[in-house]
Tab-separated table of C-alpha atoms and ligand atoms in Angstrom:
chain	number	residue	atom	x	y	z
J	1	MET	CA	-13.869	36.212	22.781
J	2	ARG	CA	-15.888	33.633	23.734
J	3	GLU	CA	-18.083	31.932	21.406
J	4	ALA	CA	-21.999	32.427	21.700
J	5	ARG	CA	-23.786	29.055	22.332
J	6	LYS	CA	-26.751	29.650	21.554
J	7	THR	CA	-29.300	28.349	23.853
J	8	LEU	CA	-32.851	26.528	23.087
J	9	THR	CA	-34.807	30.108	25.077
J	10	ARG	CA	-32.239	32.283	23.210
J	11	TYR	CA	-33.693	30.730	19.620
J	12	THR	CA	-37.236	30.537	20.742
J	13	ILE	CA	-37.188	34.385	21.602
J	14	GLU	CA	-34.632	35.382	18.465
J	15	SER	CA	-37.633	33.335	15.600
J	16	GLU	CA	-40.097	35.470	17.824
J	17	HIS	CA	-38.394	38.664	17.326
J	18	ARG	CA	-38.480	37.752	13.272
J	19	HIS	CA	-42.305	37.077	13.217
J	20	PRO	CA	-43.694	41.038	14.785
J	21	GLY	CA	-47.073	40.764	16.595
J	22	SER	CA	-46.378	37.676	18.779
J	23	THR	CA	-47.461	37.682	21.980
J	24	GLY	CA	-44.546	35.155	23.868
J	25	ASP	CA	-46.784	32.433	24.251
J	26	PHE	CA	-45.355	29.998	21.641
J	27	SER	CA	-41.552	30.806	22.948
J	28	GLY	CA	-43.343	29.870	26.698
J	29	LEU	CA	-44.825	26.463	26.063
J	30	LEU	CA	-41.622	25.403	24.020
J	31	ASN	CA	-39.633	26.393	27.228
J	32	SER	CA	-42.753	24.245	29.511
J	33	VAL	CA	-42.228	20.882	27.393
J	34	ALA	CA	-38.497	21.377	27.225
J	35	THR	CA	-38.069	21.840	30.950
J	36	ALA	CA	-40.443	18.336	31.242
J	37	VAL	CA	-38.472	16.715	28.538
J	38	LYS	CA	-35.250	17.562	30.847
J	39	ILE	CA	-37.069	16.251	33.640
J	40	ILE	CA	-37.977	13.114	32.209
J	41	SER	CA	-34.664	12.812	31.179
J	42	ASN	CA	-33.611	13.083	34.306
J	43	GLN	CA	-35.776	10.044	35.531
J	44	VAL	CA	-34.860	7.368	32.412
J	45	GLY	CA	-30.919	8.722	32.984
J	46	ARG	CA	-31.191	7.679	37.068
J	47	GLY	CA	-33.559	4.369	35.771
J	48	ALA	CA	-33.323	1.730	38.565
J	49	LEU	CA	-31.207	3.923	41.140
J	50	VAL	CA	-34.803	5.807	41.338
J	51	GLY	CA	-36.896	2.499	41.118
J	52	ALA	CA	-37.969	4.028	37.529
J	53	LEU	CA	-37.755	0.903	35.370
J	54	GLY	CA	-39.790	-2.496	34.990
J	55	SER	CA	-44.210	-2.365	34.553
J	56	ALA	CA	-46.672	-0.383	36.704
J	57	GLY	CA	-48.609	-3.228	36.230
J	58	VAL	CA	-51.435	-1.736	34.545
J	59	GLU	CA	-52.633	-1.142	30.933
J	60	ASN	CA	-52.812	1.662	29.138
J	61	VAL	CA	-56.905	1.951	27.333
J	62	GLN	CA	-54.729	0.921	24.202
J	63	GLY	CA	-53.953	-2.756	26.054
J	64	GLU	CA	-50.641	-1.812	26.282
J	65	VAL	CA	-48.630	-2.842	29.744
J	66	GLN	CA	-48.067	0.379	31.157
J	67	LYS	CA	-43.851	0.452	32.119
J	68	LYS	CA	-43.375	2.877	35.919
J	69	LEU	CA	-42.252	5.723	33.085
J	70	ASP	CA	-45.146	6.010	31.239
J	71	ILE	CA	-46.785	7.308	34.171
J	72	ILE	CA	-43.901	8.788	35.552
J	73	SER	CA	-43.745	10.777	32.170
J	74	ASN	CA	-47.157	11.707	31.546
J	75	GLU	CA	-47.349	13.134	34.596
J	76	VAL	CA	-44.120	15.437	34.172
J	77	MET	CA	-45.779	16.923	30.969
J	78	VAL	CA	-49.230	17.209	32.044
J	79	GLY	CA	-47.578	19.151	35.407
J	80	GLU	CA	-44.637	20.825	33.720
J	81	THR	CA	-47.255	22.618	30.548
J	82	GLU	CA	-51.108	22.850	32.360
J	83	TRP	CA	-49.929	25.898	34.477
J	84	SER	CA	-48.326	27.412	31.438
J	85	GLY	CA	-51.125	29.371	30.733
J	86	HIS	CA	-51.034	28.793	26.517
J	87	LEU	CA	-53.225	25.052	26.718
J	88	ALA	CA	-56.758	24.990	26.162
J	89	ALA	CA	-56.108	21.220	26.602
J	90	MET	CA	-54.048	18.224	26.001
J	91	ALA	CA	-53.825	14.783	24.826
J	92	SER	CA	-51.310	11.877	25.637
J	93	GLU	CA	-51.037	8.285	24.309
J	94	GLU	CA	-51.469	7.235	28.297
J	95	MET	CA	-54.891	9.467	28.481
J	96	GLU	CA	-57.814	7.903	27.159
J	97	ASP	CA	-59.625	11.317	27.083
J	98	ILE	CA	-58.890	14.981	26.348
J	99	LEU	CA	-57.825	16.901	29.669
J	100	PRO	CA	-58.759	20.181	28.884
J	101	VAL	CA	-56.649	22.762	31.396
J	102	PRO	CA	-58.289	22.950	34.731
J	103	VAL	CA	-60.209	25.946	35.063
J	104	SER	CA	-58.633	26.956	38.155
J	105	GLU	CA	-56.028	28.062	35.610
J	106	GLN	CA	-55.729	29.916	32.779
J	107	ARG	CA	-56.334	29.083	29.278
J	108	GLY	CA	-54.426	29.689	26.839
J	109	LYS	CA	-54.951	28.781	22.825
J	110	TYR	CA	-53.090	25.861	21.870
J	111	LEU	CA	-53.654	21.944	22.223
J	112	LEU	CA	-50.677	19.922	22.571
J	113	VAL	CA	-50.853	16.009	21.994
J	114	PHE	CA	-47.631	13.689	23.433
J	115	ASP	CA	-46.213	10.624	23.732
J	116	PRO	CA	-45.055	10.800	27.095
J	117	LEU	CA	-41.989	8.138	26.444
J	118	ASP	CA	-41.726	6.239	22.790
J	119	GLY	CA	-40.193	3.107	22.712
J	120	SER	CA	-41.129	2.238	26.622
J	121	SER	CA	-41.104	-1.349	25.835
J	122	ASN	CA	-37.224	-1.002	25.513
J	123	ILE	CA	-36.367	1.193	28.558
J	124	ASP	CA	-35.772	-1.661	31.062
J	125	ALA	CA	-33.035	-2.707	28.270
J	126	ASN	CA	-31.622	0.795	28.491
J	127	ILE	CA	-32.489	1.158	24.792
J	128	THR	CA	-33.043	5.004	24.144
J	129	VAL	CA	-36.246	6.165	24.242
J	130	GLY	CA	-38.457	10.058	23.875
J	131	THR	CA	-41.138	11.665	23.678
J	132	ILE	CA	-42.344	13.364	20.725
J	133	PHE	CA	-44.860	16.299	20.827
J	134	SER	CA	-46.917	18.394	18.631
J	135	VAL	CA	-48.677	21.598	19.016
J	136	LEU	CA	-51.971	22.542	17.164
J	137	ARG	CA	-54.069	25.682	17.600
J	138	SER	CA	-57.086	25.457	19.300
J	139	PRO	CA	-59.942	25.389	16.528
J	140	ASP	CA	-62.367	27.781	19.376
J	141	PRO	CA	-60.237	28.749	22.758
J	142	ALA	CA	-63.724	30.927	23.676
J	143	VAL	CA	-65.626	27.262	24.234
J	144	PRO	CA	-64.355	24.405	26.523
J	145	PRO	CA	-62.387	21.832	24.687
J	146	ARG	CA	-63.603	19.134	22.989
J	147	ALA	CA	-61.604	15.317	21.375
J	148	GLU	CA	-62.869	16.647	18.056
J	149	HIS	CA	-60.779	19.963	18.521
J	150	PHE	CA	-58.087	17.564	18.318
J	151	PHE	CA	-59.074	16.086	15.203
J	152	GLN	CA	-57.250	18.066	12.817
J	153	PRO	CA	-54.640	17.246	9.822
J	154	GLY	CA	-50.940	17.299	9.810
J	155	VAL	CA	-50.714	20.009	7.974
J	156	LYS	CA	-52.336	21.795	10.780
J	157	GLN	CA	-49.585	21.515	13.272
J	158	VAL	CA	-47.527	24.686	14.422
J	159	CYS	CA	-45.014	23.129	15.566
J	160	ALA	CA	-44.087	19.347	16.613
J	161	GLY	CA	-40.674	18.119	18.079
J	162	PHE	CA	-38.769	14.713	19.630
J	163	ALA	CA	-36.858	14.408	23.057
J	164	LEU	CA	-34.503	11.384	22.332
J	165	TYR	CA	-33.124	10.293	25.986
J	166	GLY	CA	-30.004	8.089	24.119
J	167	ALA	CA	-26.193	8.849	24.975
J	168	SER	CA	-26.606	12.328	25.238
J	169	THR	CA	-30.321	13.795	25.371
J	170	MET	CA	-32.007	15.694	22.556
J	171	LEU	CA	-34.794	17.546	21.444
J	172	VAL	CA	-35.323	18.106	17.562
J	173	LEU	CA	-37.923	21.193	16.900
J	174	THR	CA	-39.973	21.985	13.483
J	175	THR	CA	-41.558	25.266	13.369
J	176	GLY	CA	-42.183	24.807	9.520
J	177	ASP	CA	-38.734	26.719	8.752
J	178	GLY	CA	-36.508	23.771	8.377
J	179	VAL	CA	-35.508	21.086	11.060
J	180	ASP	CA	-32.434	22.211	14.438
J	181	GLY	CA	-31.370	19.826	15.981
J	182	PHE	CA	-30.379	20.823	20.118
J	183	THR	CA	-28.266	19.059	23.218
J	184	LEU	CA	-28.740	18.943	26.781
J	185	ASP	CA	-25.903	20.362	28.493
J	186	ARG	CA	-26.478	18.849	31.313
J	187	ASP	CA	-23.817	21.089	33.217
J	188	ILE	CA	-25.807	23.987	32.898
J	189	GLY	CA	-28.938	22.425	32.184
J	190	ALA	CA	-29.634	24.189	28.635
J	191	PHE	CA	-30.503	23.003	25.175
J	192	ILE	CA	-28.095	24.035	23.177
J	193	LEU	CA	-28.158	24.624	19.565
J	194	THR	CA	-25.800	22.017	17.990
J	195	HIS	CA	-27.593	20.701	14.790
J	196	PRO	CA	-28.534	23.436	12.873
J	197	GLN	CA	-31.047	22.731	10.150
J	198	LEU	CA	-30.850	18.680	9.612
J	199	ARG	CA	-31.533	17.158	6.052
J	200	ILE	CA	-32.027	13.711	4.920
J	201	PRO	CA	-30.164	12.923	2.084
J	202	GLU	CA	-32.313	11.845	-0.919
J	203	ASP	CA	-30.831	8.791	-1.226
J	204	CYS	CA	-29.633	6.465	1.297
J	205	GLY	CA	-28.874	2.694	1.810
J	206	GLU	CA	-30.977	1.158	4.763
J	207	PHE	CA	-34.288	0.344	5.953
J	208	ALA	CA	-35.791	-0.795	8.749
J	209	ILE	CA	-38.677	-3.427	8.851
J	210	ASN	CA	-39.698	-5.125	11.696
J	211	ALA	CA	-38.814	-8.696	9.853
J	212	SER	CA	-41.462	-10.813	12.045
J	213	ASN	CA	-44.114	-9.360	10.377
J	214	GLU	CA	-43.200	-10.216	6.380
J	215	ARG	CA	-45.602	-13.330	6.304
J	216	PHE	CA	-48.369	-10.197	6.847
J	217	TRP	CA	-47.015	-7.604	4.379
J	218	GLU	CA	-49.229	-6.084	0.984
J	219	PRO	CA	-47.403	-7.604	-2.337
J	220	PRO	CA	-45.847	-3.285	-2.422
J	221	VAL	CA	-44.205	-3.775	0.996
J	222	ARG	CA	-42.506	-7.873	0.246
J	223	ARG	CA	-41.631	-6.307	-3.266
J	224	TYR	CA	-39.167	-3.158	-2.192
J	225	ILE	CA	-38.499	-5.279	1.263
J	226	GLN	CA	-37.444	-8.281	-1.692
J	227	GLU	CA	-35.594	-6.111	-3.868
J	228	CYS	CA	-33.218	-4.783	-1.463
J	229	LEU	CA	-32.480	-7.843	-0.010
J	230	ALA	CA	-31.398	-8.752	-3.443
J	231	GLY	CA	-28.464	-6.015	-3.267
J	232	SER	CA	-26.103	-6.003	-6.288
J	233	THR	CA	-27.490	-8.965	-8.315
J	234	GLY	CA	-31.077	-7.751	-8.021
J	235	PRO	CA	-32.754	-4.974	-10.142
J	236	ARG	CA	-31.569	-2.186	-7.328
J	237	GLY	CA	-28.046	-3.072	-8.696
J	238	ARG	CA	-26.406	-2.205	-5.227
J	239	ASP	CA	-26.448	-3.714	-1.584
J	240	PHE	CA	-28.935	-2.111	1.728
J	241	ASN	CA	-28.107	-2.855	5.319
J	242	MET	CA	-30.892	-3.549	7.416
J	243	ARG	CA	-31.752	-1.398	10.937
J	244	TRP	CA	-34.305	-2.230	13.746
J	245	ILE	CA	-34.511	-0.567	17.104
J	246	ALA	CA	-38.012	-0.768	17.616
J	247	SER	CA	-37.938	2.590	18.836
J	248	LEU	CA	-39.596	5.192	16.004
J	249	VAL	CA	-37.545	8.096	17.702
J	250	ALA	CA	-34.215	6.630	17.976
J	251	GLU	CA	-34.951	5.313	13.933
J	252	THR	CA	-36.205	9.140	13.008
J	253	TYR	CA	-32.975	10.575	14.765
J	254	ARG	CA	-30.994	8.007	12.537
J	255	ILE	CA	-32.740	8.734	9.951
J	256	LEU	CA	-32.120	12.326	9.887
J	257	THR	CA	-28.380	12.313	10.175
J	258	ARG	CA	-27.377	9.399	7.363
J	259	GLY	CA	-30.672	8.774	5.633
J	260	GLY	CA	-32.777	5.790	5.388
J	261	VAL	CA	-35.874	4.602	4.888
J	262	PHE	CA	-38.633	2.970	7.989
J	263	LEU	CA	-41.759	1.494	7.602
J	264	TYR	CA	-44.222	0.318	9.285
J	265	PRO	CA	-46.577	-0.751	6.769
J	266	LYS	CA	-50.399	-1.654	6.823
J	267	ASP	CA	-50.525	-5.726	6.808
J	268	ASN	CA	-53.225	-8.313	7.460
J	269	LYS	CA	-52.819	-9.556	11.026
J	270	GLU	CA	-54.927	-7.142	12.802
J	271	PRO	CA	-57.149	-6.798	9.778
J	272	GLU	CA	-59.195	-4.435	12.134
J	273	MET	CA	-55.796	-2.629	12.645
J	274	PRO	CA	-54.575	-0.453	9.344
J	275	GLY	CA	-51.481	0.560	10.798
J	276	ARG	CA	-49.478	-0.527	14.273
J	277	LEU	CA	-48.274	3.446	15.335
J	278	ARG	CA	-50.432	6.776	16.704
J	279	LEU	CA	-51.881	9.680	13.960
J	280	LEU	CA	-51.700	12.482	16.250
J	281	TYR	CA	-49.056	11.723	18.603
J	282	GLU	CA	-46.414	9.746	16.708
J	283	CYS	CA	-47.180	9.936	13.058
J	284	ASN	CA	-48.134	13.234	12.663
J	285	PRO	CA	-45.440	14.675	14.847
J	286	ILE	CA	-42.615	12.689	13.035
J	287	ALA	CA	-44.234	13.771	9.436
J	288	PHE	CA	-43.756	16.555	10.391
J	289	ILE	CA	-40.121	16.940	11.122
J	290	VAL	CA	-38.947	14.502	7.942
J	291	GLU	CA	-40.853	17.287	5.979
J	292	GLN	CA	-39.236	19.871	6.923
J	293	ALA	CA	-35.450	17.855	6.609
J	294	GLY	CA	-36.417	17.135	2.450
J	295	GLY	CA	-37.813	13.692	3.480
J	296	ILE	CA	-40.961	11.999	2.527
J	297	ALA	CA	-44.148	10.602	5.013
J	298	SER	CA	-46.805	8.467	3.688
J	299	THR	CA	-48.930	5.650	3.920
J	300	GLY	CA	-48.012	3.884	0.930
J	301	ARG	CA	-51.296	5.375	-0.856
J	302	GLU	CA	-51.650	8.571	0.336
J	303	ARG	CA	-49.159	11.576	2.537
J	304	VAL	CA	-49.430	11.022	6.527
J	305	MET	CA	-50.109	15.041	7.136
J	306	GLU	CA	-53.068	15.234	4.924
J	307	LEU	CA	-55.060	12.203	6.973
J	308	GLN	CA	-58.150	13.687	8.620
J	309	PRO	CA	-58.101	11.946	11.466
J	310	SER	CA	-61.075	10.468	13.261
J	311	GLY	CA	-59.679	9.760	17.000
J	312	LEU	CA	-57.553	10.472	19.110
J	313	HIS	CA	-55.687	7.023	18.811
J	314	GLU	CA	-56.340	6.019	15.285
J	315	ARG	CA	-53.550	4.216	13.591
J	316	VAL	CA	-52.192	4.716	10.607
J	317	PRO	CA	-49.338	2.326	8.311
J	318	LEU	CA	-46.272	5.116	8.795
J	319	ILE	CA	-43.566	5.101	5.773
J	320	PHE	CA	-40.475	7.921	5.937
J	321	GLY	CA	-37.014	8.932	5.082
J	322	SER	CA	-34.571	9.313	2.372
J	323	ARG	CA	-37.292	11.170	-0.472
J	324	ASN	CA	-36.282	8.708	-3.502
J	325	GLU	CA	-36.755	5.907	-1.551
J	326	VAL	CA	-40.341	6.878	-0.151
J	327	ALA	CA	-41.206	8.182	-3.579
J	328	ARG	CA	-40.054	4.387	-5.241
J	329	ILE	CA	-41.878	1.998	-2.260
J	330	GLU	CA	-45.376	4.521	-3.015
J	331	GLY	CA	-44.692	4.339	-6.444
J	332	TYR	CA	-44.890	0.023	-5.914
J	333	HIS	CA	-48.007	1.068	-3.885
J	334	ARG	CA	-49.708	2.816	-7.026
J	335	ASP	CA	-48.958	-0.305	-9.092
J	336	GLN	CA	-50.490	-2.333	-7.145
J	337	SER	CA	-53.594	-0.436	-7.530
J	338	ASP	CA	-53.176	0.031	-11.273
J	339	GLU	CA	-52.838	-3.970	-11.711
J	340	SER	CA	-51.775	-3.590	-15.602
J	341	GLY	CA	-48.742	-1.624	-14.573
J	342	SER	CA	-47.579	-4.507	-11.804
J	343	SER	CA	-44.397	-6.390	-13.368
J	344	PHE	CA	-44.136	-8.052	-9.779
J	345	ASP	CA	-43.515	-12.168	-9.415
J	346	ASP	CA	-44.760	-12.580	-5.534
J	347	SER	CA	-44.148	-15.842	-5.875
J	348	LEU	CA	-40.343	-15.116	-6.357
J	349	PHE	CA	-40.365	-13.897	-2.457
J	350	ASN	CA	-40.674	-17.707	-1.200
J	351	SER	CA	-37.090	-18.443	-2.751
J	352	ARG	CA	-35.778	-15.107	-1.382
J	353	SER	CA	-37.762	-14.739	2.074
J	354	LEU	CA	-34.966	-12.998	4.496
J	355	PHE	CA	-34.692	-16.023	6.849
J	356	ARG	CA	-34.842	-18.396	4.260
J	357	ILE	CA	-31.063	-20.853	3.585
J	358	PRO	CA	-30.892	-20.573	0.082
Z	401	LIG	MN1	-44.727	5.483	21.668
Z	402	LIG	MN1	-45.197	5.958	24.630
């Protein structure tokens, strides 16, 4: 007999059957997100053949150059989900304000927030990019949606996920019951459950950080990286590898499959900017997935998912990955705030700096 392959559609309907009284809204919403992801995957995959690469010649609300594919992906996410009847409003990296579902469409009880194309600065180099999304409940579906409705801490997320447009197209999802990974079968146009219950190993030997910012780092981050670089000759007593793709979805998926730690920490490069990555549509969904896979997601000082958002495009520091490593980095931040506990000599760092020849 043919072995049954579990499609995303079957997966969502079966999870609904396990929750009696559920209305089907949620699997309907997930299926429309999955359709959007398939369309974006197709556009990204065709690249130059459909003239989709390159800059659109405009900037988004955050002063970043928009790629043509940023705009296409945003339009696809909006177009495929707004009519579904499950959403009250959405918010996106590429839109300054929230987008309430048009009154001509039926409004639902969920809010959708997304980064339509993460890692898009890499798109012309054919590096893996993705789509990140998070689903919240509308606090009051009876009133017209407002931006403040989205200002919910990450612990309130109903679902979070990301798609990866890499060698294969994948969808990684959590609804608070572990993390499951699906691979797009292009022959039949369906996502198939291929990576059930992903778990991040508790220990790891790989770190990912943008080392060009080294001189702006705070002492706890300098200490952690210095100790990794010292390898078997330092306090850690073992060697580490470094990775940096500069594509959050690709880094997250690598960490989900073989462990590791990712840092985009607070630094003093632009003191008015507390972090680089956006809380609502990057850090919170990634944090939900990482925690559900047994890892930790932190700013170094607080759990990401407990932060109270105050703006749609707010940025925060993000450090996540293998449990024991992130716990160690959090410990170094605590040591710093409690000076008496700090034994780290920052001056040593200059002699062991990443690119300094000994
Ligand atoms: Mn992004
Ligand atoms: Mn983006």
